Amino acid sequence: MKHYLLDGEWVYREENYRRAFELVDGYIDAFMDGLRSGRSVKAEEIDVKRVLLLGMGGSGIVCDIAAEILSSRGIAAQVSKEYTAPLGEWDLIIAISYSGNTSETLNSLLRFLDQDSRLVAVTSDGRLARLGEKFGFKVVRVRGGIPPRYAFPDMLGAILGYLENLDLELARINLDEIREFQEGLKRDKGVDENPAKEAAIRISKSHPIIYVYREVRLPGYRLKCELNENAKLLCHYAEIPEALHNDIEAIPRDGLIIVPRSFREPYEISKTIEALSRLLGESRVLELRARSKSYFEEIIELFMLSDYISLYTSVLRGVNPLILHRIERLKDINAAYHEIKRRLDEKLG
Ligand code: F6R
């Protein structure tokens, strides 16, 4: 059966929805463009054992994925989402800020400006790009003019492409597999056969509660952030099994547990989710699955699924998935932000 909104072509003719879906439909090409940009920036020859990654929000999650991949290759990687970077010795410092103007990221970077050979930035522009020009560190540019969170594939490709030049080939990707998965999430696939539309319908009628475990922490977090920013929907996010020792007592009547699942899921976690589903009733648990059975493809597919779910939820809630009402305004009225910008502008001359 068709859904009156999600399966209605007219909905997607509205400019904001059309543009948002177009951006998410372009995921793979954007990733490939990013990869090419990253590869085109020659890296210094350094032996990389310890990496620090700086980034917030939609840029920060790119740091999270890169760190997870680096760690899986035996490289110690730490992500910082603070105003000041943690103390430590780093072989490589990666700053990612789509706008190039995020104060936490730039302020953290300040202390490393004299270590230009160890620094690399990913950005579309802003003060970060100008700092790169002035202090001589590498800058990988991604396309400008879109909201940062939609540039996730561009930025991920950019940093992975750059790391290849350091002999760190981190992602061998089967794009055909991902492409096929994506086809099943697009607007022309009806509710009956489209897991993203089905999930959005359930989410929009409930109080969403995202439960993650280690292997799916990042896609689960992406879903939380995308529901917040695109669908303007507050949702709860917690880690299991810990949450099952406290959080579970407070699940509201209309709570819908959303659990991304992974082929890498440990046996104990599978059994725990099964038990949770028995306890609450299957109708109160929504499982999100990718199709691929390899690490990188699965992560990307779960990210895509999360992004589409958030867009369909924005349609159901009648909100604009491109516009943010508070994030930029808060930056504008935050004295700390202005102070950091002033210090940066002094440095930039
Ligand atoms: C906006 C968004 C935000 C930004 C964050 C940091 O689309 O997703 O979470 O990513 O405010 O800004 P940038 O990415 O420009 O450093």
Short mmCIF file of C-alpha atoms and ligand atoms in Angstrom, two decimals:
data_model
loop_
_atom_site.label_atom_id
_atom_site.label_comp_id
_atom_site.label_asym_id
_atom_site.label_seq_id
_atom_site.Cartn_x
_atom_site.Cartn_y
_atom_site.Cartn_z
CA MET A 1 0.00 0.00 0.00
CA LYS A 2 1.17 3.52 -0.78
CA HIS A 3 1.85 6.06 1.95
CA TYR A 4 0.00 9.33 1.24
CA LEU A 5 3.06 11.48 1.99
CA LEU A 6 6.21 9.42 1.60
CA ASP A 7 5.12 7.82 -1.66
CA GLY A 8 3.71 11.02 -3.13
CA GLU A 9 5.97 12.43 -5.81
CA TRP A 10 4.64 15.96 -5.26
CA VAL A 11 6.22 16.10 -1.78
CA TYR A 12 9.69 15.85 -3.21
CA ARG A 13 9.08 18.71 -5.62
CA GLU A 14 9.21 21.10 -2.66
CA GLU A 15 12.62 22.78 -3.01
CA ASN A 16 14.11 21.93 0.41
CA TYR A 17 13.18 18.25 0.27
CA ARG A 18 14.27 17.99 -3.36
CA ARG A 19 17.69 19.44 -2.55
CA ALA A 20 18.20 17.42 0.65
CA PHE A 21 17.37 14.13 -1.08
CA GLU A 22 19.51 15.07 -4.05
CA LEU A 23 22.48 15.56 -1.70
CA VAL A 24 21.98 12.23 0.02
CA ASP A 25 21.39 10.47 -3.32
CA GLY A 26 24.81 11.80 -4.34
CA TYR A 27 26.63 10.05 -1.47
CA ILE A 28 28.85 7.79 -3.53
CA ASP A 29 29.92 10.38 -6.08
CA ALA A 30 30.65 12.81 -3.24
CA PHE A 31 32.78 10.19 -1.49
CA MET A 32 34.71 9.53 -4.70
CA ASP A 33 35.27 13.27 -5.27
CA GLY A 34 36.53 13.59 -1.71
CA LEU A 35 38.83 10.60 -2.17
CA ARG A 36 40.30 12.19 -5.31
CA SER A 37 40.90 15.51 -3.53
CA GLY A 38 42.58 13.74 -0.62
CA ARG A 39 44.79 11.70 -2.90
CA SER A 40 45.85 14.80 -4.81
CA VAL A 41 47.42 16.44 -1.73
CA LYS A 42 50.93 15.10 -1.29
CA ALA A 43 51.61 13.99 2.27
CA GLU A 44 54.87 14.49 4.16
CA GLU A 45 56.75 11.26 4.74
CA ILE A 46 56.19 10.50 8.38
CA ASP A 47 55.86 7.32 10.31
CA VAL A 48 52.40 7.50 11.82
CA LYS A 49 51.81 5.75 15.12
CA ARG A 50 49.74 8.29 17.07
CA VAL A 51 47.04 10.47 15.56
CA LEU A 52 44.92 13.25 17.04
CA LEU A 53 41.71 14.21 15.25
CA LEU A 54 39.86 17.48 15.89
CA GLY A 55 36.31 18.16 14.75
CA MET A 56 32.79 18.93 15.94
CA GLY A 57 29.31 17.80 14.91
CA GLY A 58 29.00 16.77 11.27
CA SER A 59 32.76 17.12 10.87
CA GLY A 60 33.48 15.42 14.18
CA ILE A 61 31.79 12.21 13.13
CA VAL A 62 34.17 12.00 10.18
CA CYS A 63 36.98 12.13 12.76
CA ASP A 64 35.25 9.33 14.67
CA ILE A 65 35.14 7.02 11.65
CA ALA A 66 38.70 7.80 10.59
CA ALA A 67 39.85 7.13 14.17
CA GLU A 68 38.00 3.83 14.29
CA ILE A 69 39.58 2.71 11.02
CA LEU A 70 43.05 3.86 12.13
CA SER A 71 42.70 2.03 15.44
CA SER A 72 41.71 -1.14 13.62
CA ARG A 73 45.07 -0.88 11.80
CA GLY A 74 46.96 -0.67 15.11
CA ILE A 75 47.42 3.13 15.05
CA ALA A 76 46.56 4.94 18.27
CA ALA A 77 43.93 7.52 17.35
CA GLN A 78 42.16 9.94 19.64
CA VAL A 79 39.30 12.25 18.74
CA SER A 80 38.93 15.54 20.60
CA LYS A 81 35.69 17.53 20.57
CA GLU A 82 36.73 20.20 23.05
CA TYR A 83 37.98 23.79 23.11
CA THR A 84 41.51 22.62 23.90
CA ALA A 85 43.37 19.63 22.54
CA PRO A 86 44.50 16.95 24.98
CA LEU A 87 48.15 16.94 25.93
CA GLY A 88 50.30 14.34 24.23
CA GLU A 89 52.75 13.63 21.46
CA TRP A 90 51.17 13.19 18.07
CA ASP A 91 52.75 12.16 14.77
CA LEU A 92 49.78 13.51 12.86
CA ILE A 93 47.10 16.04 13.76
CA ILE A 94 44.00 16.08 11.59
CA ALA A 95 41.61 19.05 11.87
CA ILE A 96 38.27 18.67 10.12
CA SER A 97 35.84 21.55 9.89
CA TYR A 98 33.53 21.87 6.93
CA SER A 99 33.02 25.61 7.34
CA GLY A 100 36.59 26.09 8.51
CA ASN A 101 35.32 28.42 11.22
CA THR A 102 34.40 26.21 14.16
CA SER A 103 35.96 27.68 17.28
CA GLU A 104 36.50 24.48 19.26
CA THR A 105 38.41 22.92 16.35
CA LEU A 106 40.44 26.03 15.54
CA ASN A 107 41.27 26.83 19.14
CA SER A 108 42.50 23.25 19.66
CA LEU A 109 44.63 23.55 16.56
CA LEU A 110 46.38 26.73 17.67
CA ARG A 111 48.97 25.01 19.81
CA PHE A 112 50.16 22.92 16.86
CA LEU A 113 50.66 25.68 14.32
CA ASP A 114 54.45 25.46 14.62
CA GLN A 115 54.30 21.74 13.70
CA ASP A 116 53.14 22.31 10.14
CA SER A 117 54.61 19.08 8.77
CA ARG A 118 52.42 17.08 11.14
CA LEU A 119 49.21 18.94 10.41
CA VAL A 120 46.51 18.38 7.85
CA ALA A 121 43.12 20.00 7.54
CA VAL A 122 39.96 19.07 5.68
CA THR A 123 37.65 21.99 4.96
CA SER A 124 35.67 23.79 2.31
CA ASP A 125 37.08 27.22 3.26
CA GLY A 126 37.10 29.66 6.17
CA ARG A 127 39.82 30.49 8.67
CA LEU A 128 41.08 26.92 8.65
CA ALA A 129 41.99 27.20 4.96
CA ARG A 130 43.60 30.59 5.58
CA LEU A 131 45.62 29.24 8.50
CA GLY A 132 46.85 26.48 6.19
CA GLU A 133 48.01 29.03 3.62
CA LYS A 134 49.69 31.19 6.22
CA PHE A 135 51.35 28.49 8.31
CA GLY A 136 52.09 26.11 5.47
CA PHE A 137 50.22 22.98 6.48
CA LYS A 138 48.34 20.73 4.09
CA VAL A 139 44.71 21.47 3.35
CA VAL A 140 42.39 19.09 1.55
CA ARG A 141 39.51 21.06 0.06
CA VAL A 142 36.01 19.74 -0.37
CA ARG A 143 33.13 21.32 -2.28
CA GLY A 144 31.52 24.31 -0.59
CA GLY A 145 27.98 25.58 -0.27
CA ILE A 146 26.16 22.75 1.48
CA PRO A 147 25.29 22.17 5.15
CA PRO A 148 28.26 20.47 6.88
CA ARG A 149 26.43 17.26 7.80
CA TYR A 150 25.57 16.66 4.14
CA ALA A 151 29.26 16.82 3.28
CA PHE A 152 29.97 13.74 5.37
CA PRO A 153 30.92 11.54 2.37
CA ASP A 154 33.06 14.32 0.83
CA MET A 155 35.02 14.81 4.06
CA LEU A 156 35.38 11.09 4.78
CA GLY A 157 36.69 10.48 1.26
CA ALA A 158 39.04 13.45 1.61
CA ILE A 159 40.74 12.24 4.76
CA LEU A 160 40.92 8.61 3.66
CA GLY A 161 42.39 9.70 0.32
CA TYR A 162 45.02 11.81 2.07
CA LEU A 163 45.94 8.97 4.44
CA GLU A 164 46.54 6.72 1.43
CA ASN A 165 49.46 8.99 0.57
CA LEU A 166 50.96 8.08 3.93
CA ASP A 167 50.81 4.45 2.87
CA LEU A 168 47.71 3.96 4.93
CA GLU A 169 45.24 2.44 2.56
CA LEU A 170 42.31 2.36 4.90
CA ALA A 171 39.32 1.67 2.75
CA ARG A 172 38.99 -0.79 -0.08
CA ILE A 173 35.42 -0.33 -1.07
CA ASN A 174 32.90 -2.31 -3.00
CA LEU A 175 30.88 0.56 -4.38
CA ASP A 176 28.50 -1.63 -6.36
CA GLU A 177 27.31 -3.27 -3.19
CA ILE A 178 26.69 0.10 -1.51
CA ARG A 179 25.00 1.48 -4.61
CA GLU A 180 22.60 -1.45 -4.74
CA PHE A 181 21.73 -0.98 -1.08
CA GLN A 182 21.12 2.72 -1.66
CA GLU A 183 18.70 2.05 -4.52
CA GLY A 184 16.37 0.42 -2.00
CA LEU A 185 16.23 3.58 0.12
CA LYS A 186 15.40 6.16 -2.53
CA ARG A 187 12.19 8.12 -2.93
CA ASP A 188 10.82 5.99 -5.76
CA LYS A 189 10.89 2.83 -3.62
CA GLY A 190 7.50 2.54 -1.92
CA VAL A 191 6.96 2.17 1.80
CA ASP A 192 6.41 -1.61 1.51
CA GLU A 193 9.89 -2.23 0.14
CA ASN A 194 11.85 0.69 1.61
CA PRO A 195 13.31 0.15 5.12
CA ALA A 196 14.11 3.86 5.54
CA LYS A 197 10.51 4.93 4.91
CA GLU A 198 9.17 2.18 7.15
CA ALA A 199 11.53 3.22 9.95
CA ALA A 200 10.62 6.90 9.58
CA ILE A 201 6.92 6.12 9.96
CA ARG A 202 7.53 4.20 13.18
CA ILE A 203 9.93 6.82 14.54
CA SER A 204 7.60 9.72 13.86
CA LYS A 205 4.85 8.07 15.94
CA SER A 206 7.03 7.41 18.96
CA HIS A 207 9.67 8.58 21.37
CA PRO A 208 12.87 7.35 19.69
CA ILE A 209 15.49 5.68 21.86
CA ILE A 210 18.66 4.62 20.08
CA TYR A 211 20.58 1.79 21.72
CA VAL A 212 24.06 1.11 20.38
CA TYR A 213 26.87 -1.26 21.19
CA ARG A 214 30.51 -0.86 20.27
CA GLU A 215 30.31 -2.13 16.68
CA VAL A 216 27.47 0.25 15.74
CA ARG A 217 28.18 3.22 17.98
CA LEU A 218 28.95 5.55 15.08
CA PRO A 219 25.99 4.85 12.80
CA GLY A 220 23.73 5.00 15.87
CA TYR A 221 25.20 8.35 16.80
CA ARG A 222 24.83 9.57 13.23
CA LEU A 223 21.13 8.64 13.33
CA LYS A 224 20.71 10.59 16.57
CA CYS A 225 22.38 13.68 15.13
CA GLU A 226 20.53 13.48 11.82
CA LEU A 227 17.16 13.09 13.55
CA ASN A 228 18.08 16.13 15.66
CA GLU A 229 19.29 18.35 12.84
CA ASN A 230 17.26 17.23 9.82
CA ALA A 231 14.01 16.14 11.46
CA LYS A 232 14.26 18.48 14.49
CA LEU A 233 13.45 15.49 16.65
CA LEU A 234 14.88 14.93 20.09
CA CYS A 235 15.89 11.36 20.68
CA HIS A 236 17.55 9.43 23.41
CA TYR A 237 20.86 7.66 22.77
CA ALA A 238 22.56 5.16 25.10
CA GLU A 239 24.98 2.27 25.01
CA ILE A 240 24.08 -1.31 25.75
CA PRO A 241 24.63 -3.42 27.73
CA GLU A 242 25.17 -0.61 30.27
CA ALA A 243 21.81 1.04 29.50
CA LEU A 244 20.05 -2.20 30.36
CA HIS A 245 21.17 -1.75 33.94
CA ASN A 246 19.52 1.64 34.46
CA ASP A 247 18.02 3.39 31.43
CA ILE A 248 15.64 0.53 30.68
CA GLU A 249 13.56 1.30 33.80
CA ALA A 250 12.61 4.68 32.40
CA ILE A 251 11.56 3.76 28.86
CA PRO A 252 8.28 5.61 28.29
CA ARG A 253 5.14 3.92 26.99
CA ASP A 254 5.63 5.29 23.52
CA GLY A 255 9.37 4.53 23.54
CA LEU A 256 10.65 2.87 20.38
CA ILE A 257 14.01 1.14 20.79
CA ILE A 258 16.08 1.58 17.64
CA VAL A 259 19.05 -0.74 17.36
CA PRO A 260 21.48 -0.78 14.46
CA ARG A 261 22.65 -4.38 13.96
CA SER A 262 25.98 -5.58 12.66
CA PHE A 263 27.36 -8.77 11.20
CA ARG A 264 30.21 -8.19 13.69
CA GLU A 265 27.84 -8.24 16.63
CA PRO A 266 29.07 -10.40 19.53
CA TYR A 267 26.94 -13.42 20.48
CA GLU A 268 26.11 -11.98 23.91
CA ILE A 269 24.80 -8.76 22.39
CA SER A 270 22.59 -10.67 19.94
CA LYS A 271 21.07 -12.67 22.76
CA THR A 272 20.62 -9.53 24.85
CA ILE A 273 18.74 -7.75 22.05
CA GLU A 274 16.59 -10.85 21.58
CA ALA A 275 15.72 -10.81 25.28
CA LEU A 276 14.97 -7.09 25.21
CA SER A 277 12.64 -7.59 22.30
CA ARG A 278 10.84 -10.40 24.20
CA LEU A 279 10.54 -8.20 27.26
CA LEU A 280 9.15 -5.10 25.55
CA GLY A 281 7.41 -6.78 22.65
CA GLU A 282 8.69 -6.92 19.09
CA SER A 283 6.59 -3.96 18.00
CA ARG A 284 8.65 -1.69 20.27
CA VAL A 285 12.00 -2.58 18.77
CA LEU A 286 13.17 -1.35 15.40
CA GLU A 287 16.27 -3.02 13.97
CA LEU A 288 18.35 -1.30 11.34
CA ARG A 289 20.44 -3.51 9.10
CA ALA A 290 22.87 -3.02 6.28
CA ARG A 291 23.27 -5.65 3.62
CA SER A 292 27.01 -5.83 3.34
CA LYS A 293 29.14 -8.19 5.37
CA SER A 294 32.33 -6.20 5.33
CA TYR A 295 33.35 -3.51 7.78
CA PHE A 296 33.56 -0.37 5.69
CA GLU A 297 30.60 -1.08 3.43
CA GLU A 298 28.42 -1.92 6.41
CA ILE A 299 29.28 1.34 8.17
CA ILE A 300 28.58 3.39 5.04
CA GLU A 301 25.30 1.58 4.41
CA LEU A 302 24.17 2.18 7.99
CA PHE A 303 25.11 5.85 7.69
CA MET A 304 23.13 6.13 4.47
CA LEU A 305 20.18 4.38 6.03
CA SER A 306 20.30 6.81 8.97
CA ASP A 307 20.45 9.82 6.67
CA TYR A 308 17.48 8.68 4.57
CA ILE A 309 15.48 7.84 7.71
CA SER A 310 16.08 11.36 9.02
CA LEU A 311 14.95 12.91 5.74
CA TYR A 312 11.76 10.85 5.53
CA THR A 313 11.10 11.74 9.17
CA SER A 314 11.53 15.42 8.30
CA VAL A 315 8.90 15.00 5.58
CA LEU A 316 6.49 13.35 8.02
CA ARG A 317 7.06 16.12 10.55
CA GLY A 318 6.76 18.83 7.91
CA VAL A 319 10.09 20.44 8.79
CA ASN A 320 12.90 21.77 6.64
CA PRO A 321 15.87 19.35 6.69
CA LEU A 322 18.34 21.95 5.38
CA ILE A 323 17.80 24.82 7.77
CA LEU A 324 19.12 24.95 11.32
CA HIS A 325 17.49 27.34 13.73
CA ARG A 326 19.82 27.38 16.71
CA ILE A 327 23.34 26.10 16.03
CA GLU A 328 24.56 29.12 14.09
CA ARG A 329 22.67 31.60 16.27
CA LEU A 330 24.25 30.17 19.38
CA LYS A 331 27.68 30.52 17.79
CA ASP A 332 26.85 34.15 17.00
CA ILE A 333 25.95 35.05 20.56
CA ASN A 334 28.67 32.99 22.25
CA ALA A 335 31.35 35.33 23.64
CA ALA A 336 33.90 32.47 23.72
CA TYR A 337 33.46 32.04 19.98
CA HIS A 338 34.07 35.72 19.33
CA GLU A 339 37.14 35.74 21.54
CA ILE A 340 38.65 32.76 19.71
CA LYS A 341 37.89 34.32 16.33
CA ARG A 342 39.56 37.53 17.43
CA ARG A 343 42.71 35.61 18.44
CA LEU A 344 42.69 33.72 15.17
CA ASP A 345 42.28 36.87 13.12
CA GLU A 346 45.25 38.38 14.93
CA LYS A 347 47.32 35.36 13.92
CA LEU A 348 46.07 35.61 10.37
CA GLY A 349 47.08 39.26 10.27
C1 F6R B 1 25.64 21.44 10.49
C2 F6R B 1 26.21 20.42 11.31
C3 F6R B 1 26.97 20.83 12.54
C4 F6R B 1 28.38 21.29 12.18
C5 F6R B 1 29.13 21.75 13.44
C6 F6R B 1 30.59 22.06 13.18
O1 F6R B 1 25.21 20.89 9.27
O2 F6R B 1 26.10 19.26 11.02
O3 F6R B 1 26.99 19.74 13.43
O4 F6R B 1 29.07 20.24 11.55
O5 F6R B 1 28.50 22.88 13.97
O6 F6R B 1 30.75 22.90 12.08
P1 F6R B 1 31.81 22.54 10.96
O7 F6R B 1 31.44 21.19 10.45
O8 F6R B 1 31.67 23.61 9.94
O9 F6R B 1 33.14 22.56 11.64
#
